[in-house]
Coordinates of C-alpha atoms in Angstrom, one line a residue:
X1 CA -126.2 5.6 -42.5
X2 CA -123.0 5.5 -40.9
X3 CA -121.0 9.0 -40.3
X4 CA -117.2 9.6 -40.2
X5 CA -115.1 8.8 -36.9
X6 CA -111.3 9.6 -36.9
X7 CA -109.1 8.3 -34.2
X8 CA -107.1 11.0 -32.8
X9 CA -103.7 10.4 -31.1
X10 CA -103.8 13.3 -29.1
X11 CA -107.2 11.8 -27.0
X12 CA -106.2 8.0 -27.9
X13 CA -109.9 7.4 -29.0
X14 CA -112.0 7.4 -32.6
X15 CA -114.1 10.3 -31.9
X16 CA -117.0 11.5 -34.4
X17 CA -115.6 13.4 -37.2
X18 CA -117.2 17.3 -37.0
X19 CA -115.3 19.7 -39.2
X20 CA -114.7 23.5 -37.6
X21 CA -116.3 24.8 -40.5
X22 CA -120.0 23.1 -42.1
X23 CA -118.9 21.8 -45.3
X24 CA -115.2 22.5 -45.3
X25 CA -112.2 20.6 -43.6
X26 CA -108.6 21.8 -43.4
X27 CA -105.7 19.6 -43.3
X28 CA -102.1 19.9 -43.2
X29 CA -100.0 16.8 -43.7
X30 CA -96.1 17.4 -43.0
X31 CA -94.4 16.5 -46.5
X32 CA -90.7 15.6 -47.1
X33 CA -87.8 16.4 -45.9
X34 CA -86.0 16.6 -49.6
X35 CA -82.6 15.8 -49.1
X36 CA -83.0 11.9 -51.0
X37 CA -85.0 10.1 -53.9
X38 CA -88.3 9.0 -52.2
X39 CA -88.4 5.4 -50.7
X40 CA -91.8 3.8 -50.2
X41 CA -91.8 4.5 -46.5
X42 CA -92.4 8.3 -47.5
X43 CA -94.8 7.8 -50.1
X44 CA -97.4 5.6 -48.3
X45 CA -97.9 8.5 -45.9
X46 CA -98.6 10.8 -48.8
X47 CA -100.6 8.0 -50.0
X48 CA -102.6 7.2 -46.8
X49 CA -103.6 10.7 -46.3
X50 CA -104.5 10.8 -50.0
X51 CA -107.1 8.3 -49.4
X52 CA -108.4 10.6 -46.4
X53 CA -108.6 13.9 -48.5
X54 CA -110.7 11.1 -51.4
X55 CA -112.7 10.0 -49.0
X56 CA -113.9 13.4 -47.6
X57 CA -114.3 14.4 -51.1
X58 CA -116.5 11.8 -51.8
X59 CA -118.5 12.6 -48.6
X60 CA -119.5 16.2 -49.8
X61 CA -116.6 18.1 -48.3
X62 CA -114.5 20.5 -49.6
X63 CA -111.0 20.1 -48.6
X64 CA -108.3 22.0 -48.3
X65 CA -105.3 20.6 -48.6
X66 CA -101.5 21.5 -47.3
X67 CA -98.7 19.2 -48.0
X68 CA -95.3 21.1 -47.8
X69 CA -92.3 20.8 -48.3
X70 CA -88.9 21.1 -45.8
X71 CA -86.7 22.5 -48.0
X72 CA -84.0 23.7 -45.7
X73 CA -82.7 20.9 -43.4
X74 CA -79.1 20.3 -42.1
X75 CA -79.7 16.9 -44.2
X76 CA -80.5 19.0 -47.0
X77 CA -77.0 20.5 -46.3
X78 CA -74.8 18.1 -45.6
X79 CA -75.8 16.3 -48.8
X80 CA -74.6 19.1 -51.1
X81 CA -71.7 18.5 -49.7
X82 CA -71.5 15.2 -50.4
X83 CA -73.1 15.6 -53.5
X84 CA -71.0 19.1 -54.3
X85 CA -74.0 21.1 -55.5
X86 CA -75.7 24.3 -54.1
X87 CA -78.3 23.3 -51.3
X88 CA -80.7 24.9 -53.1
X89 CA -80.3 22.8 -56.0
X90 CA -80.2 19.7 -53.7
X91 CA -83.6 20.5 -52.4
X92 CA -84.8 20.8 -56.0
X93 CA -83.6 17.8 -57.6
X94 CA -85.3 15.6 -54.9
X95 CA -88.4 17.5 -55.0
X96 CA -88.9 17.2 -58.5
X97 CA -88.3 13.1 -57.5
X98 CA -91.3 13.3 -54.7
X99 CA -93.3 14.8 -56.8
X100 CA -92.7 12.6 -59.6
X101 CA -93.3 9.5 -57.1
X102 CA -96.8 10.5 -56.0
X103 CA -97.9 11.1 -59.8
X104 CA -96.5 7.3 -60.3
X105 CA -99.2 6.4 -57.5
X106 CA -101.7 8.4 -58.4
X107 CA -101.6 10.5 -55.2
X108 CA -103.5 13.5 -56.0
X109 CA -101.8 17.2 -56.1
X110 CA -102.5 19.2 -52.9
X111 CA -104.3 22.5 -52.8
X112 CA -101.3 24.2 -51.6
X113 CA -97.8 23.1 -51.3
X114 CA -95.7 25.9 -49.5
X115 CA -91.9 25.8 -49.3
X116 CA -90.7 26.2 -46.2
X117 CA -88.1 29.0 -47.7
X118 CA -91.3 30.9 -49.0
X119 CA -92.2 31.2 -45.6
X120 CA -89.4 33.4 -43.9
X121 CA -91.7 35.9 -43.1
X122 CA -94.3 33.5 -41.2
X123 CA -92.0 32.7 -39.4
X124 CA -90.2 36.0 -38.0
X125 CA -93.9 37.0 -37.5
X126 CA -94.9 33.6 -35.2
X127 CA -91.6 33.8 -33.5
X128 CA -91.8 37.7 -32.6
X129 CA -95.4 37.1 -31.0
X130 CA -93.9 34.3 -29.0
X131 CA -91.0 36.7 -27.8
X132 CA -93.6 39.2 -26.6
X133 CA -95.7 36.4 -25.0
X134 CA -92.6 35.7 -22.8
X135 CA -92.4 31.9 -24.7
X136 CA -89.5 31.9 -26.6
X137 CA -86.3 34.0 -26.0
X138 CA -83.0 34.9 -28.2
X139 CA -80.0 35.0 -26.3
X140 CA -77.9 36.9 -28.6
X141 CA -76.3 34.4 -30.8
X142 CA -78.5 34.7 -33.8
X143 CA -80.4 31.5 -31.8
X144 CA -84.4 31.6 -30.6
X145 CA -85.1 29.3 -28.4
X146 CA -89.1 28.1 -26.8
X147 CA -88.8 28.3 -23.4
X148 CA -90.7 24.7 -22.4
X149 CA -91.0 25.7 -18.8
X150 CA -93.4 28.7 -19.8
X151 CA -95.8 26.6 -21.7
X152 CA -99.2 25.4 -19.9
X153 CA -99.1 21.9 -20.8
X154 CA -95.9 20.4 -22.9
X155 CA -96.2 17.2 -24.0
X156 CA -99.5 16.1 -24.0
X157 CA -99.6 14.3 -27.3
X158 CA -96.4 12.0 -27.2
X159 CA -97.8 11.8 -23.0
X160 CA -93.7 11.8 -21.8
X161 CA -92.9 13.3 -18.6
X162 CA -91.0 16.7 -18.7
X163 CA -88.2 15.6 -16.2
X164 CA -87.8 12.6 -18.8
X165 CA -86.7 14.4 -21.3
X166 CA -83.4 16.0 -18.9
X167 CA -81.1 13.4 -19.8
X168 CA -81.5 13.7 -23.6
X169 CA -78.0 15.4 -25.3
X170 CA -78.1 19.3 -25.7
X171 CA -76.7 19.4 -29.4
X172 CA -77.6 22.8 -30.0
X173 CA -74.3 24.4 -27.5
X174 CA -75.1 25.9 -24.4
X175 CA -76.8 29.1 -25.0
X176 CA -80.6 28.1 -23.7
X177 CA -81.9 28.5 -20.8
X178 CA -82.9 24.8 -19.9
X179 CA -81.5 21.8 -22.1
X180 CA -85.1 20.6 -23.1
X181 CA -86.0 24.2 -25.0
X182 CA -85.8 23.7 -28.3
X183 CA -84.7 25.7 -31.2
X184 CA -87.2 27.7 -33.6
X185 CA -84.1 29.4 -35.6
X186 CA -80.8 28.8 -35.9
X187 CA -77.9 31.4 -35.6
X188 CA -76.0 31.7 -38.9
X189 CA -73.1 29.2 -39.7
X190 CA -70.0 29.9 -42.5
X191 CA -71.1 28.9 -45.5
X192 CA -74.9 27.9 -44.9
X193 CA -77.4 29.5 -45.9
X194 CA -79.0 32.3 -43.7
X195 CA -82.1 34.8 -43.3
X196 CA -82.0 38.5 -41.6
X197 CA -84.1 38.7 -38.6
X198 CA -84.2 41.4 -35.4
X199 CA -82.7 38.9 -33.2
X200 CA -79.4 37.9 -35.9
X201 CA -79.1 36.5 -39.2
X202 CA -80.0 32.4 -39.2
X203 CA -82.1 29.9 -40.7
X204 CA -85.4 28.4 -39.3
X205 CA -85.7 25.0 -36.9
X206 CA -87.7 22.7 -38.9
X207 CA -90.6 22.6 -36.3
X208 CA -91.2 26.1 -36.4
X209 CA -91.6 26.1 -40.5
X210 CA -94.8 23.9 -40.1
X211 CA -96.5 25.7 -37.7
X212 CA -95.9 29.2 -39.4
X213 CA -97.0 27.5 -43.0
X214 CA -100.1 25.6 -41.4
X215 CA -101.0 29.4 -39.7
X216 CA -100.5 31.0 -43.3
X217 CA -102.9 28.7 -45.3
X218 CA -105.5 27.3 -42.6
X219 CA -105.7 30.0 -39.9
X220 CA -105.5 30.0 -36.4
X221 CA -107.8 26.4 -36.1
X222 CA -107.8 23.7 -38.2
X223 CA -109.6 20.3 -38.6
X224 CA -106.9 17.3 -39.0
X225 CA -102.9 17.8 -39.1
X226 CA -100.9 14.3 -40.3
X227 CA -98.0 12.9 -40.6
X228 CA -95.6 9.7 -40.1
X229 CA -95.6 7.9 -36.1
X230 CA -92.0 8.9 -35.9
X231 CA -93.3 12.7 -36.2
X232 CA -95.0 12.4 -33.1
X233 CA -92.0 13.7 -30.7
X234 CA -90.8 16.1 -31.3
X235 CA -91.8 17.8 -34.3
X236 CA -96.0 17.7 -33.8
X237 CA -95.5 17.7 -29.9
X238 CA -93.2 21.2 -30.1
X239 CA -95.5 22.7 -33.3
X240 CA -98.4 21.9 -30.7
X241 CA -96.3 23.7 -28.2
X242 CA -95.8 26.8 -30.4
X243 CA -98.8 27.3 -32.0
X244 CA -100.6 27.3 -28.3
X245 CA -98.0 29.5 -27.0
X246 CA -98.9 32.1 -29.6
X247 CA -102.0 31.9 -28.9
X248 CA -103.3 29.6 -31.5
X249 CA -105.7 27.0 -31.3
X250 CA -103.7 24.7 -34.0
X251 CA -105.7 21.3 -35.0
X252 CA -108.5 19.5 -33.9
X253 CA -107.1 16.1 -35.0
X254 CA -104.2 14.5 -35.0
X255 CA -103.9 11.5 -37.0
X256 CA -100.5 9.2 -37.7
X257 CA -99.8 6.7 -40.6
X258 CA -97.5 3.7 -39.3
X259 CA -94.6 2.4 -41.2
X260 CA -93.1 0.8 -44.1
X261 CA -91.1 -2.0 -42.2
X262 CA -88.3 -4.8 -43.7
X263 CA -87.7 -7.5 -40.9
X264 CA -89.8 -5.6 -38.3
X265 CA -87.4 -2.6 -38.7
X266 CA -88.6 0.8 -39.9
X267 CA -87.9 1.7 -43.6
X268 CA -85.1 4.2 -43.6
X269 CA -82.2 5.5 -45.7
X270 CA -80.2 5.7 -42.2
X271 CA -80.5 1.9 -41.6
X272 CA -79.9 1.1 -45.2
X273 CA -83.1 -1.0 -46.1
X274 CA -85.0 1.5 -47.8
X275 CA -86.8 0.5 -51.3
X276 CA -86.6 3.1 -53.7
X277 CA -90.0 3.6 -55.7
X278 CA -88.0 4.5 -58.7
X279 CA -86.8 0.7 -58.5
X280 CA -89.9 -1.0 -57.1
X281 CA -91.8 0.7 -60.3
X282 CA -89.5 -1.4 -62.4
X283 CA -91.2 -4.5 -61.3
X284 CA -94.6 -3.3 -60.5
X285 CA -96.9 -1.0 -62.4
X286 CA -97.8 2.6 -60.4
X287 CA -101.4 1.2 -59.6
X288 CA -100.2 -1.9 -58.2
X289 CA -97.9 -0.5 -56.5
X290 CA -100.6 1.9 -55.1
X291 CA -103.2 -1.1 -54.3
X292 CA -99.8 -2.7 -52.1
X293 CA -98.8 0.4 -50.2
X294 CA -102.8 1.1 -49.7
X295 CA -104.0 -2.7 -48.6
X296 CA -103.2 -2.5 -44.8
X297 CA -104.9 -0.1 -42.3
X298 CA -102.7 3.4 -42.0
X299 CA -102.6 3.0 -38.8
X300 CA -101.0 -0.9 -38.7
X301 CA -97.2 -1.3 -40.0
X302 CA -96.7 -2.5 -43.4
X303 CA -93.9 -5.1 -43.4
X304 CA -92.7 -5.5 -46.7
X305 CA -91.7 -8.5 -48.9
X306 CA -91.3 -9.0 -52.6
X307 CA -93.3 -11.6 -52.6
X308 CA -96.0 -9.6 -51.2
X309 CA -96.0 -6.7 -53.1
X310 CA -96.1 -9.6 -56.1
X311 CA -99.5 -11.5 -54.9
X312 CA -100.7 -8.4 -53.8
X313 CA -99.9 -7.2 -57.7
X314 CA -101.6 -10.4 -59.2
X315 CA -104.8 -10.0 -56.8
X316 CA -105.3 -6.8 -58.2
X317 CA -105.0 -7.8 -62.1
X318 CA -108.1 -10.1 -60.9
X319 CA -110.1 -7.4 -59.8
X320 CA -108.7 -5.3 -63.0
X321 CA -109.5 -8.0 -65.6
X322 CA -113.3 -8.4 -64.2
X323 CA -113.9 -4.9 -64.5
X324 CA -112.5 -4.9 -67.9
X325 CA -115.1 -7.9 -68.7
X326 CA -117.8 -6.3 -67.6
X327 CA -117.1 -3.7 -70.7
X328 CA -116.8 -6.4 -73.1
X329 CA -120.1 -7.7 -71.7
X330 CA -121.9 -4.3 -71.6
X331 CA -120.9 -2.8 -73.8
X332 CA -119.8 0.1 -71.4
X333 CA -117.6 1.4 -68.3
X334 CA -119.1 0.1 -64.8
X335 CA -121.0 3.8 -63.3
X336 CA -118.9 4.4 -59.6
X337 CA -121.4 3.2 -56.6
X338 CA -120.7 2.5 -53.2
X339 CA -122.1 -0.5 -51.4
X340 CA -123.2 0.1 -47.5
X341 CA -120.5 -2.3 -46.0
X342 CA -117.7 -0.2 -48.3
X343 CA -118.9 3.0 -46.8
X344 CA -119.7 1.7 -43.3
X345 CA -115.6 0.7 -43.6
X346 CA -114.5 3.9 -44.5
X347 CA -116.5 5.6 -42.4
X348 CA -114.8 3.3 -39.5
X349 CA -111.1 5.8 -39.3
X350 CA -110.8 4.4 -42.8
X351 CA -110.7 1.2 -42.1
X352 CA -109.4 -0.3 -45.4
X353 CA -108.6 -3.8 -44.9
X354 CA -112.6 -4.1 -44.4
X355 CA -113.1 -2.2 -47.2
X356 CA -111.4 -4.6 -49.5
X357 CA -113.1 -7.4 -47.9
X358 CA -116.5 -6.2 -49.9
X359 CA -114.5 -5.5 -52.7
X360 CA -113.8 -9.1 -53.0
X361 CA -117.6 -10.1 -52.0
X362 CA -118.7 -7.6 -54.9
X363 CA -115.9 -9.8 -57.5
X364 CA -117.2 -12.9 -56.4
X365 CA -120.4 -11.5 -57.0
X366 CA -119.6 -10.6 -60.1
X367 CA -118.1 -13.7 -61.6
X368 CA -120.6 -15.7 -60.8
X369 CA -123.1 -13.3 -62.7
X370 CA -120.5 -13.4 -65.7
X371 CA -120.8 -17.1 -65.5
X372 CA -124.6 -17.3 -64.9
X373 CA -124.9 -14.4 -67.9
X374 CA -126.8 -11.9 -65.6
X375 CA -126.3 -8.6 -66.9
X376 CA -127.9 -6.8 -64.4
X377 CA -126.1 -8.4 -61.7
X378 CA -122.4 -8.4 -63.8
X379 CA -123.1 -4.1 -63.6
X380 CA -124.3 -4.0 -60.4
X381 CA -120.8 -5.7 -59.1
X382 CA -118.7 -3.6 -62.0
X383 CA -120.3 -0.7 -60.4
X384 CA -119.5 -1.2 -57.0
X385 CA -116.1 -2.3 -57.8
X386 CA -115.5 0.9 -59.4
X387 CA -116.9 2.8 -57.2
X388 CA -114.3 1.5 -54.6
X389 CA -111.7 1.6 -56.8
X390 CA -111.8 5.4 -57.1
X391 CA -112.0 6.3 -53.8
X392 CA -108.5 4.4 -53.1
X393 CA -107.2 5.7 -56.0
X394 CA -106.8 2.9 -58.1
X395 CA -109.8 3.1 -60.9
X396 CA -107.8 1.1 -63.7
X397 CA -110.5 3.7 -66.1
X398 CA -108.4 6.8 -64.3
X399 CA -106.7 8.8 -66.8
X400 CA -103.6 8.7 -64.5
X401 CA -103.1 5.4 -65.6
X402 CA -104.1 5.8 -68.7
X403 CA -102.2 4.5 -70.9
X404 CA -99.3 3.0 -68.5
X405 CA -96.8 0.9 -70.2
X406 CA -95.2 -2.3 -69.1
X407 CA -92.0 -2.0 -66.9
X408 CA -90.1 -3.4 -70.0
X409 CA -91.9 -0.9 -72.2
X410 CA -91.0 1.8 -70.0
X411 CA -87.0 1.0 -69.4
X412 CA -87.1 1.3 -73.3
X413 CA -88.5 4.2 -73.7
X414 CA -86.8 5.7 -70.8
X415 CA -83.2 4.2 -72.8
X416 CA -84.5 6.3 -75.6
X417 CA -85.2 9.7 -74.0
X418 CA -81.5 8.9 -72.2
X419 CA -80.2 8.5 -75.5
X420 CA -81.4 11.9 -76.8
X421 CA -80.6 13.9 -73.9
X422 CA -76.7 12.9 -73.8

């Protein structure tokens, strides 16, 4: 029997998988940023570590969860200007469309999912031990600053060099002490939004928010902290640089999901090739879209094409019609199993695309029982099937898709709910 091995980009290696606590792992994934309507860049991370917290599930852990959310973010602000709206309502509107976009794919709710707003206390508390730690200083602007040349070590998971970094612009005006320090809350502005602290009235950096949450709802030490490659520097190598700095000894793994890419470019709204999910669900039903968006190893980019996303779609609706002629033919829904190789694949840093590969074994399997009229070999494949299925979150037999409608049938109904509303 196989057992899990996670690679970790802070060590560059697949390491053996040992939770801090027998029985239990902990793991914070940073969530949106929600100042836009989801594209499928964002959701395959939630989606990638959705079939991590599944898998350890399935393995006899119990999980804890964290996804949160960045609900304060000079994006966030600059679109309710654009959009003319109260930030706050800004944040809400988009949030409501993230959440509704991992429902769609069947990504699964997290335990917790903090706002970074709800946290303004976590944060005042994190930043006043790094003040009396001599880490982090507030020059008397309403800024705080982390000092990077009182840190220990500072960059060891992006591996840069500090005197690298000296060129890069100083947006943040001339009040630190060194131009590579970076902010952990913001002096207040006229007209945005702002938070009393001891040290001035502000709003918090967005690296400092995760660190304080994932302190709140894991503790000192947790087991696996995710998130998108471009997350790398500088958000997880400054929450890194915090968290130690207090004291902390933050996560055991660090583990990044690659991109969504259209002609070898990242997915982004910036660069203006970004694929709603909203629209894509149009064409494709949530599952398939799912099966897509899950098909390629988290850690390998994901370019995208239509015509992709369309045999991937019809691929599935082979492995979907099999399993729904293995009820006509026994009468019953296939029991969830796991075959050896499946595990052994999973067990490999998730390693999907070999995952799949006994999926189809299992379906060829299968057919050739249906044809030969081998009951006991038709179950044993519907089985296995399932049992696959469910652990990337796309059992046609889940009630999350229960009862899904056509994208026709849906821009109907959708007309008539518009309809009543107006």
């Amino acid at each position: 029997m196989s057992s899990l091995a996670l690679y970790d980009t802070l060590t560059r290696t697949s390491r053996p998988f040992t939770p801090i606590k027998a029985g239990q792992v902990s793991v914070y994934l940073c969530g949106a940023t929600v100042q836009s309507s989801p594209h499928i860049g964002h959701i395959r991370s939630g989606l990638n570590f959705d079939i991590l917290n599944r898998w350890l599930t399935k393995s006899g852990y119990e999980v804890t969860f964290i996804r949160n959310v960045t609900d304060i973010d000079d994006k966030i602000l600059q679109k309710a200007v654009t959009e003319k709206a109260p930030w706050w309502a800004v944040a809400m509107k988009y949030e409501r469309e993230f959440s509704d976009a991992y429902a769609a794919v069947n990504v699964l709710p997290p335990t917790y999912e903090p706002r970074a707003t709800g946290h303004i206390t976590q944060m005042i508390q994190l930043m006043s031990i790094l003040i009396e730690r001599g880490a982090a200083y507030a020059p008397g602007n309403g800024d705080v600053y982390l000092s990077v040349r009182s840190l220990d070590s500072y960059l060891t998971l992006s591996r840069q060099k500090l005197d690298d970094l000296l060129s890069a612009e100083d947006s943040e005006g001339s009040f630190k002490k060194d131009p590579r320090d970076f902010a952990l809350w913001k002096g207040a502005k006229p007209g945005e939004p702002s938070w009393p602290t001891p040290w001035g009235d502000g709003r918090p950096g967005w690296h400092l928010e995760c660190s304080a949450m994932a302190h709140a709802y894991l503790g000192e030490a947790f087991d696996i902290h995710g998130g998108g490659l471009d997350l790398i520097f500088p958000h997880h190598e400054n929450e890194i640089a915090q968290s130690e700095a207090a004291g902390y000894a933050f996560a055991n793994f660090w583990m990044h999901n690659a991109w969504v890419t259209t002609a070898g470019e990242k997915m982004s709204k910036s660069l203006g090739n970004s694929l709603l999910v909203k629209e894509l669900l149009k064409q494709v039903r949530g599952i398939e879209l799912r099966w897509y968006l899950g098909s390629a190893h988290y850690r390998s980019m994901l370019e995208f094409s239509t015509e992709a996303l369309n045999e991937s779609a019809t691929g599935f609706r082979r492995i979907e019609n099999f399993l729904f002629r293995a009820v006509e033919i026994l009468g019953t829904q296939a029991t969830p199993s796991l075959s050896q190789g499946f595990i052994d694949a999973m067990n490999d840093d998730l390693a999907v695309p070999t995952a799949l590969a006994t999926i189809s074994e299992s379906l060829r399997i299968g057919n050739s029982a249906i044809t030969a009229g081998d009951m006991k070999a038709i179950a044993a494949s519907a089985n296995e099937i399932r049992g696959a299925l469910e652990v990337l979150g796309c059992d046609p037999f889940d009630s999350a898709f229960a009862g899904a409608t056509t994208s026709a049938e849906s821009g109907a109904l959708d007309g008539v709910i518009q309809l009543a509303l107006a």
